[in-house]
Coordinates of C-alpha atoms in Angstrom, one line a residue:
M186 CA 114.2 85.7 103.4
P187 CA 112.3 82.4 103.3
A188 CA 109.8 83.2 100.5
H189 CA 111.0 85.0 97.4
D190 CA 108.5 84.7 94.6
I191 CA 105.2 83.1 93.5
A192 CA 106.4 80.4 91.1
H193 CA 102.9 79.7 89.8
V194 CA 99.3 79.9 90.7
E195 CA 97.0 76.9 90.1
M196 CA 93.3 77.1 89.4
Y197 CA 90.9 74.1 89.6
T198 CA 88.0 74.2 87.3
R199 CA 85.3 71.8 86.0
D200 CA 85.8 73.0 82.4
K201 CA 89.5 73.3 81.6
A202 CA 89.0 74.1 77.9
A203 CA 86.6 77.0 78.6
T204 CA 88.6 78.4 81.5
A205 CA 91.9 78.3 79.5
D206 CA 90.2 79.9 76.5
Y207 CA 89.0 82.8 78.7
F208 CA 92.6 83.5 79.8
V209 CA 94.1 83.0 76.3
S210 CA 91.4 84.6 74.1
A211 CA 90.1 87.3 76.4
M212 CA 93.2 88.2 78.6
G213 CA 96.1 87.5 76.3
F214 CA 97.8 84.5 77.9
T215 CA 99.8 82.0 75.9
R216 CA 99.4 78.2 76.2
V217 CA 102.8 76.9 77.1
A218 CA 102.4 73.2 77.9
D219 CA 100.0 70.4 78.7
C220 CA 100.1 67.6 81.2
V221 CA 97.9 64.6 81.5
E222 CA 98.0 62.5 84.7
V223 CA 96.0 59.6 86.1
D224 CA 93.3 61.7 87.8
R225 CA 93.6 65.1 86.3
S226 CA 94.9 67.1 83.3
S227 CA 96.5 70.6 83.3
V228 CA 97.5 73.4 81.0
L229 CA 100.2 75.8 81.8
L230 CA 99.5 79.4 80.7
R231 CA 102.0 82.3 80.7
Q232 CA 102.0 86.0 80.3
G233 CA 105.0 88.2 81.2
D234 CA 106.4 86.7 84.4
L235 CA 103.2 85.2 85.5
H236 CA 102.5 81.4 85.2
L237 CA 99.0 80.1 85.7
V238 CA 98.1 76.4 85.8
V239 CA 94.5 75.4 84.9
T240 CA 93.6 71.9 86.1
S241 CA 90.5 69.7 85.9
G242 CA 89.6 66.0 86.5
P243 CA 88.5 63.6 89.2
G244 CA 91.5 64.4 91.4
V245 CA 90.2 67.9 92.0
W246 CA 86.5 67.2 92.3
K247 CA 86.5 67.4 96.1
F248 CA 87.8 71.0 96.0
L249 CA 85.3 71.9 93.2
D250 CA 82.4 70.4 95.0
R251 CA 83.2 72.5 98.1
H252 CA 84.4 75.8 96.5
G253 CA 83.6 75.8 92.8
D254 CA 86.1 77.1 90.3
G255 CA 88.9 78.9 92.1
I256 CA 92.6 79.1 93.1
A257 CA 93.7 76.0 94.8
T258 CA 97.5 76.4 95.1
I259 CA 100.0 79.3 95.2
A260 CA 103.6 77.9 94.8
L261 CA 106.3 79.8 96.6
T262 CA 110.0 79.7 96.0
C263 CA 112.2 79.6 99.1
D264 CA 115.8 80.0 100.2
D265 CA 115.7 76.8 102.1
V266 CA 112.7 74.5 101.3
A267 CA 113.1 72.2 104.3
A268 CA 113.6 75.0 106.8
T269 CA 110.6 76.9 105.3
H270 CA 108.5 73.7 105.5
D271 CA 109.4 73.3 109.2
A272 CA 108.8 76.9 110.0
A273 CA 105.3 76.8 108.4
V274 CA 104.4 73.7 110.3
A275 CA 105.6 75.3 113.5
A276 CA 103.5 78.3 112.7
G277 CA 100.4 76.1 112.4
A278 CA 100.3 74.8 108.8
R279 CA 99.6 71.2 108.1
S280 CA 102.1 69.3 105.9
V281 CA 100.2 67.6 103.0
G282 CA 103.1 65.5 101.6
T283 CA 105.1 65.8 98.4
P284 CA 102.5 65.2 95.6
N285 CA 104.8 66.5 92.8
G286 CA 108.1 65.9 94.5
S287 CA 108.1 69.1 96.5
P288 CA 106.7 69.6 100.0
V289 CA 103.3 71.2 100.3
V290 CA 101.8 73.0 103.3
T291 CA 98.4 74.5 104.0
G292 CA 97.8 78.2 103.8
F293 CA 94.3 79.7 104.2
G294 CA 91.1 77.8 103.7
D295 CA 91.8 74.9 101.4
V296 CA 94.5 76.8 99.5
T297 CA 98.0 75.2 99.8
H298 CA 101.5 76.3 99.1
P299 CA 103.9 74.0 97.3
L300 CA 107.5 75.0 98.3
L301 CA 110.1 75.2 95.6
P302 CA 113.8 76.1 95.6
V303 CA 114.6 79.5 94.2
T304 CA 116.4 77.8 91.3
A305 CA 113.2 76.2 90.1
R306 CA 111.9 79.6 89.0
S307 CA 114.5 80.0 86.2
A308 CA 113.2 80.3 82.7
P309 CA 111.8 78.4 80.8
Y310 CA 109.6 77.6 83.9
L311 CA 107.6 74.4 84.1
P312 CA 106.1 73.4 87.5
P313 CA 108.2 70.5 88.7
G314 CA 107.1 67.0 89.2
R315 CA 104.8 66.7 86.2
R316 CA 105.3 65.4 82.6
W317 CA 104.7 68.5 80.5
T318 CA 104.4 68.5 76.8
A319 CA 105.1 71.8 75.0
A320 CA 102.2 73.4 73.2
P321 CA 102.8 74.2 69.5
E322 CA 101.7 77.9 70.0
A323 CA 104.0 78.5 72.9
S324 CA 106.6 80.5 71.0
A325 CA 104.4 81.9 68.2
R326 CA 101.8 84.0 70.2
P327 CA 102.7 87.7 70.7
E328 CA 103.1 88.8 74.3
G329 CA 100.0 90.2 76.0
P330 CA 99.9 93.3 78.2
I331 CA 100.3 91.6 81.6
R332 CA 103.8 91.8 83.1
L333 CA 103.4 89.9 86.4
L334 CA 101.1 89.0 89.3
D335 CA 101.0 92.2 91.4
H336 CA 99.2 90.8 94.4
V337 CA 96.7 88.2 95.6
A338 CA 93.6 89.3 97.4
V339 CA 92.5 86.8 100.0
C340 CA 89.1 86.8 101.8
V341 CA 89.2 85.4 105.3
E342 CA 86.8 85.1 108.2
G343 CA 85.9 88.2 110.2
G344 CA 88.3 88.8 113.1
S345 CA 91.1 86.6 111.7
L346 CA 93.3 89.2 110.0
D347 CA 95.9 89.3 112.7
R348 CA 96.0 85.5 113.0
H349 CA 96.7 85.1 109.3
A350 CA 99.2 87.9 109.2
D351 CA 101.1 86.3 112.1
F352 CA 101.1 83.0 110.3
Y353 CA 102.6 84.4 107.1
Q354 CA 105.1 86.3 109.2
D355 CA 106.2 83.3 111.2
A356 CA 106.0 80.8 108.3
F357 CA 107.4 82.7 105.4
G358 CA 109.0 85.9 106.8
F359 CA 106.3 88.3 105.6
T360 CA 105.8 91.7 107.2
R361 CA 102.8 93.9 107.6
F362 CA 102.7 96.7 105.0
S363 CA 99.4 98.6 105.4
S364 CA 95.9 98.3 106.7
E365 CA 92.5 99.8 105.8
Y366 CA 89.0 99.9 107.3
V367 CA 86.1 100.8 105.1
A368 CA 82.5 101.3 106.3
V369 CA 79.7 101.5 103.8
G370 CA 76.2 102.0 105.3
G371 CA 75.7 99.3 107.9
Q372 CA 78.5 97.1 106.4
A373 CA 82.3 97.2 106.9
M374 CA 85.4 95.5 105.7
D375 CA 88.9 95.3 107.2
S376 CA 92.1 94.8 105.2
L377 CA 95.7 94.1 106.0
V378 CA 98.5 93.8 103.4
V379 CA 101.4 91.4 104.1
R380 CA 104.4 90.9 101.8
S381 CA 107.7 89.0 101.6
A382 CA 111.0 90.7 102.2
S383 CA 111.6 90.5 98.4
E384 CA 108.3 92.5 97.9
R385 CA 107.4 90.1 95.2
V386 CA 104.9 88.1 97.2
I387 CA 102.0 90.3 98.3
F388 CA 98.8 89.1 99.9
T389 CA 96.0 91.6 100.6
L390 CA 93.9 90.0 103.4
V391 CA 90.3 91.2 103.5
A392 CA 87.6 90.3 106.0
P393 CA 84.1 91.4 107.0
D394 CA 83.6 93.2 110.3
P395 CA 81.5 90.7 112.3
A396 CA 80.1 93.5 114.4
K397 CA 78.4 95.0 111.3
E398 CA 75.6 93.8 108.9
P399 CA 76.5 91.0 106.5
G400 CA 77.8 92.2 103.2
Q401 CA 79.6 91.1 100.1
L402 CA 82.6 89.5 101.9
D403 CA 80.2 87.4 104.0
A404 CA 78.5 86.5 100.7
F405 CA 81.8 85.5 99.2
L406 CA 82.6 83.3 102.3
Q407 CA 79.2 81.6 102.0
R408 CA 79.5 81.0 98.2
N409 CA 83.1 79.9 98.5
A410 CA 82.3 77.7 101.5
G411 CA 85.1 79.4 103.5
E412 CA 88.2 81.4 103.0
G413 CA 89.8 81.7 99.6
V414 CA 91.4 83.8 96.9
Q415 CA 89.0 86.7 96.1
H416 CA 91.0 88.1 93.1
L417 CA 94.3 88.1 91.3
A418 CA 95.8 91.5 90.4
F419 CA 97.7 91.6 87.1
L420 CA 100.2 94.4 86.6
V421 CA 100.2 96.1 83.2
D422 CA 102.2 99.0 81.8
D423 CA 99.3 100.9 80.1
I424 CA 95.9 100.1 81.6
I425 CA 93.6 101.9 79.2
P426 CA 94.5 100.0 76.0
A427 CA 94.7 96.8 78.1
V428 CA 91.2 97.3 79.4
R429 CA 89.8 98.2 76.0
A430 CA 91.4 95.1 74.4
C431 CA 90.1 92.8 77.2
R432 CA 86.7 94.4 77.0
D433 CA 86.6 93.9 73.2
R434 CA 87.5 90.2 73.7
G435 CA 84.6 89.7 76.1
V436 CA 85.9 90.5 79.6
E437 CA 83.2 92.1 81.7
F438 CA 84.4 94.8 84.1
L439 CA 82.6 96.4 87.1
S440 CA 81.0 99.7 86.2
T441 CA 82.1 103.1 87.7
P442 CA 79.5 105.9 88.2
D443 CA 80.1 109.3 86.6
T444 CA 80.1 110.9 90.1
Y445 CA 83.4 109.1 90.8
Y446 CA 85.1 111.0 88.0
E447 CA 83.6 114.3 89.1
M448 CA 85.1 113.8 92.6
L449 CA 88.4 112.5 91.0
A450 CA 89.2 115.9 89.4
D451 CA 89.2 117.5 92.9
R452 CA 91.0 114.6 94.5
L453 CA 93.8 114.1 92.0
T454 CA 94.6 117.5 90.4
G455 CA 97.7 116.1 88.6
L456 CA 95.5 113.8 86.5
N457 CA 93.1 116.4 85.1
E458 CA 94.2 115.9 81.5
E459 CA 93.8 112.1 81.8
I460 CA 90.4 112.0 83.5
A461 CA 88.4 111.9 80.2
G462 CA 90.3 108.8 79.1
L463 CA 89.9 107.2 82.5
R464 CA 86.2 107.9 82.5
D465 CA 85.8 106.5 79.0
A466 CA 87.6 103.3 80.0
Q467 CA 85.9 103.3 83.5
V468 CA 89.4 103.0 85.1
L469 CA 89.9 104.0 88.8
A470 CA 92.8 106.2 90.0
D471 CA 94.5 106.8 93.3
S472 CA 97.7 108.2 94.7
D473 CA 100.0 107.8 97.6
E474 CA 103.3 109.4 98.8
W475 CA 105.2 107.5 96.1
G476 CA 103.1 108.2 93.0
Y477 CA 99.8 107.1 91.6
L478 CA 98.1 103.9 90.4
L479 CA 95.3 103.1 88.0
Q480 CA 93.1 99.9 88.4
L481 CA 89.9 98.2 87.3
F482 CA 88.2 95.0 88.4
T483 CA 86.4 92.4 86.3
R484 CA 83.2 90.7 87.1
S485 CA 83.6 87.1 88.2
P486 CA 83.2 84.8 85.1
Y487 CA 82.5 81.8 87.3
E488 CA 79.2 80.2 88.3
R489 CA 79.5 80.9 92.0
N490 CA 80.5 84.6 91.5
T491 CA 83.6 84.3 93.6
L492 CA 87.0 84.7 91.9
F493 CA 87.6 87.8 89.8
F494 CA 90.5 89.7 88.4
E495 CA 92.1 93.2 88.5
L496 CA 94.3 95.1 86.0
I497 CA 96.6 97.6 87.8
Q498 CA 99.1 100.1 86.5
R499 CA 101.6 101.6 88.9
Q500 CA 103.3 104.9 88.3
G501 CA 105.5 104.9 91.4
S502 CA 102.7 104.0 93.8
R503 CA 103.4 101.2 96.2
G504 CA 99.9 101.1 97.8
F505 CA 96.7 99.4 96.9
G506 CA 94.3 102.3 96.1
S507 CA 93.1 103.2 99.5
A508 CA 90.5 105.6 98.1
N509 CA 89.4 103.0 95.6
I510 CA 88.8 100.3 98.2
R511 CA 85.5 102.1 99.0
A512 CA 84.8 102.5 95.2
L513 CA 85.4 98.8 94.7
Y514 CA 83.3 97.7 97.6
E515 CA 80.4 99.9 96.4
A516 CA 80.8 98.6 92.8
V517 CA 80.7 95.0 93.9
E518 CA 77.8 95.7 96.2
R519 CA 75.8 97.3 93.4
D520 CA 76.6 94.3 91.2
R521 CA 75.6 91.9 94.0
L522 CA 72.3 93.6 94.6
T523 CA 71.5 93.8 90.9
A524 CA 72.1 90.1 90.5
S525 CA 70.1 89.1 93.6

């Protein structure tokens, strides 16, 4: 089982203060520690079991010039760091040295994977190889609604899903879990979910169908100057109050038409009593053979309109809202056309 967990996710941004404030003030994260280096400075944020590093400075300008604000690294814990590094390189990754004392390999686009031993993930967690200074509010702030990082959605080039899935299988021991094809008008998207044997590292790979008309995923690839993280999905225990709290603090969510909830009553008869609350909060619902899930997606708060976020509540469901993939695609498409 080469890859166990996501130790932390690191975002590069031009405005560290504003970006960190969005996560703290609007989404309930806690500022844990700060780090100042020669060419960059970082803040470590935590909520539940999720650790997010926000970094800015001259050392990350090359990434920012190309992609804008976005996820640059996804650190993975491994059984055997050296063996996983070698397997990743053999699978086609490029080794990019040990910038913080741990080996780093390329993943998709310009996103890299620092490789850490499983023991590095023990609490209290601080990304290794940096001089962190504890933030005074680290222990005083109440816990927010987010429990952990449910999955990472990755937008890749059309026709490349199998290649990326094979890479993560050979490099990190991932397996294919599910796939989905959605056609909306003349556009279409393909998706493939891969996950670690521990089921704690899950990537939802999405790609445009190159045989169809250009759509929102093509637009993402253009704005992002290539492949990258499309959204991070945050697992919560009770999504409706979490959505309301985030909305009250300034988070903008994609809108859901009333017709969605009219059809939902027929599609999910077991949720009839909850539909009014879901409609009021604009939350999407879906079910699979294991149970049901509730989810809602934010608008991107960033200038290039690339990275956005998802809140998701699982009641037994192990899937990714197959019926909602179309609803999400249509909602993003409406938002894109309105903004253009």
